[in-house]
């Protein structure tokens, strides 16, 4: 099991070191030969049989993937591969083998499948059954839509209360930072979105929610597919509303928007309200 589980550490290093690349309409799949380790300590040397069965396993797996017109197989070293499939098989006893298989979305730097399987037997039939099962799992993972690259800009505050002077500016900024961080975390964890680092690109604009869609162009420059801006509107010290808007980074078209309506609560409740609103409109309804 140690040899199979060690693949997990490789996955972490691999994903961290990837360069982001866009997924083509016909996705290119890089599929390395799986590794094989026999730790069963059986007295008979079966290395030749294992090599033959592993080769047959890989031929069948490549055949199954290539049969789908959405995918094209390519050498693993080829630049532009949309997905990489890696794996290893370990025999631990006479009748028990384990397979560790992972599918990596290269452009998103994300492991979309990482599973450990066990199958019984060490003959041609058992290997064929294992390949059929693994190929179905891999194909299902490949069919999972790639996450949308989303630039979530810092939420902004519109304060129309009489006490909107600078006395509470520091606490307002702290609460807004919590709102932004929480929304980014919720959308990133949903699997639907990949959050793109915004950096200081938006600092040149005083108020993104009032710049007539300029955030879309900023999002495109930093490699995002879509942009999200949000605003907290303080009506009174205990009343507020929340709003957000998502645009297509290339066209500037509005793709989604939401408004919470009037809500009651102290400033620390902004975060909870914003996460709920954005999650309901962008994640739960899709």
Short mmCIF file of N, CA and C in Angstrom, two decimals, residues 26 35 42 49 114-115 122 129 154-155 165 202 207 244 253 255 258 283:
data_model
loop_
_atom_site.label_atom_id
_atom_site.label_comp_id
_atom_site.label_asym_id
_atom_site.label_seq_id
_atom_site.Cartn_x
_atom_site.Cartn_y
_atom_site.Cartn_z
N UNK A 26 -11.68 20.07 -28.27
CA UNK A 26 -11.34 18.65 -28.26
C UNK A 26 -10.22 18.50 -27.25
N UNK A 35 2.23 2.54 -13.09
CA UNK A 35 3.31 1.77 -12.46
C UNK A 35 2.74 0.46 -11.92
N UNK A 42 5.08 -13.72 -3.10
CA UNK A 42 4.82 -15.07 -3.59
C UNK A 42 6.12 -15.69 -4.10
N UNK A 49 4.27 -12.02 -16.60
CA UNK A 49 2.81 -12.02 -16.73
C UNK A 49 2.22 -10.67 -16.32
N UNK A 114 -9.44 11.32 -7.66
CA UNK A 114 -8.32 10.72 -6.93
C UNK A 114 -8.89 9.57 -6.11
N UNK A 115 -8.82 8.34 -6.64
CA UNK A 115 -9.48 7.21 -6.01
C UNK A 115 -8.56 6.01 -5.88
N UNK A 122 -5.70 -12.32 -10.00
CA UNK A 122 -4.54 -11.92 -10.77
C UNK A 122 -4.47 -12.79 -12.02
N UNK A 129 -11.77 -6.93 -16.00
CA UNK A 129 -12.86 -6.34 -15.22
C UNK A 129 -12.40 -5.04 -14.55
N UNK A 154 -13.01 42.93 -4.52
CA UNK A 154 -13.36 43.30 -3.15
C UNK A 154 -14.76 43.92 -3.09
N UNK A 155 -15.56 43.46 -2.14
CA UNK A 155 -16.87 44.06 -1.95
C UNK A 155 -16.71 45.52 -1.51
N UNK A 165 -19.49 59.29 8.37
CA UNK A 165 -18.16 59.89 8.41
C UNK A 165 -17.12 58.83 8.72
N UNK A 202 -7.55 46.24 -9.49
CA UNK A 202 -8.75 47.06 -9.30
C UNK A 202 -8.49 48.33 -8.49
N UNK A 207 -14.53 53.06 -7.58
CA UNK A 207 -15.71 52.28 -7.22
C UNK A 207 -16.10 51.39 -8.40
N UNK A 244 -24.86 41.84 -5.92
CA UNK A 244 -23.67 41.43 -6.67
C UNK A 244 -24.03 41.32 -8.14
N UNK A 253 -20.98 41.19 -20.96
CA UNK A 253 -22.41 40.93 -20.76
C UNK A 253 -22.67 40.49 -19.33
N UNK A 255 -24.13 38.24 -16.70
CA UNK A 255 -24.54 36.84 -16.68
C UNK A 255 -25.43 36.51 -15.50
N UNK A 258 -27.78 39.57 -8.27
CA UNK A 258 -28.62 39.25 -7.13
C UNK A 258 -28.71 40.41 -6.17
N UNK A 283 -24.50 28.91 -7.21
CA UNK A 283 -24.12 27.51 -7.00
C UNK A 283 -25.33 26.59 -6.90
#
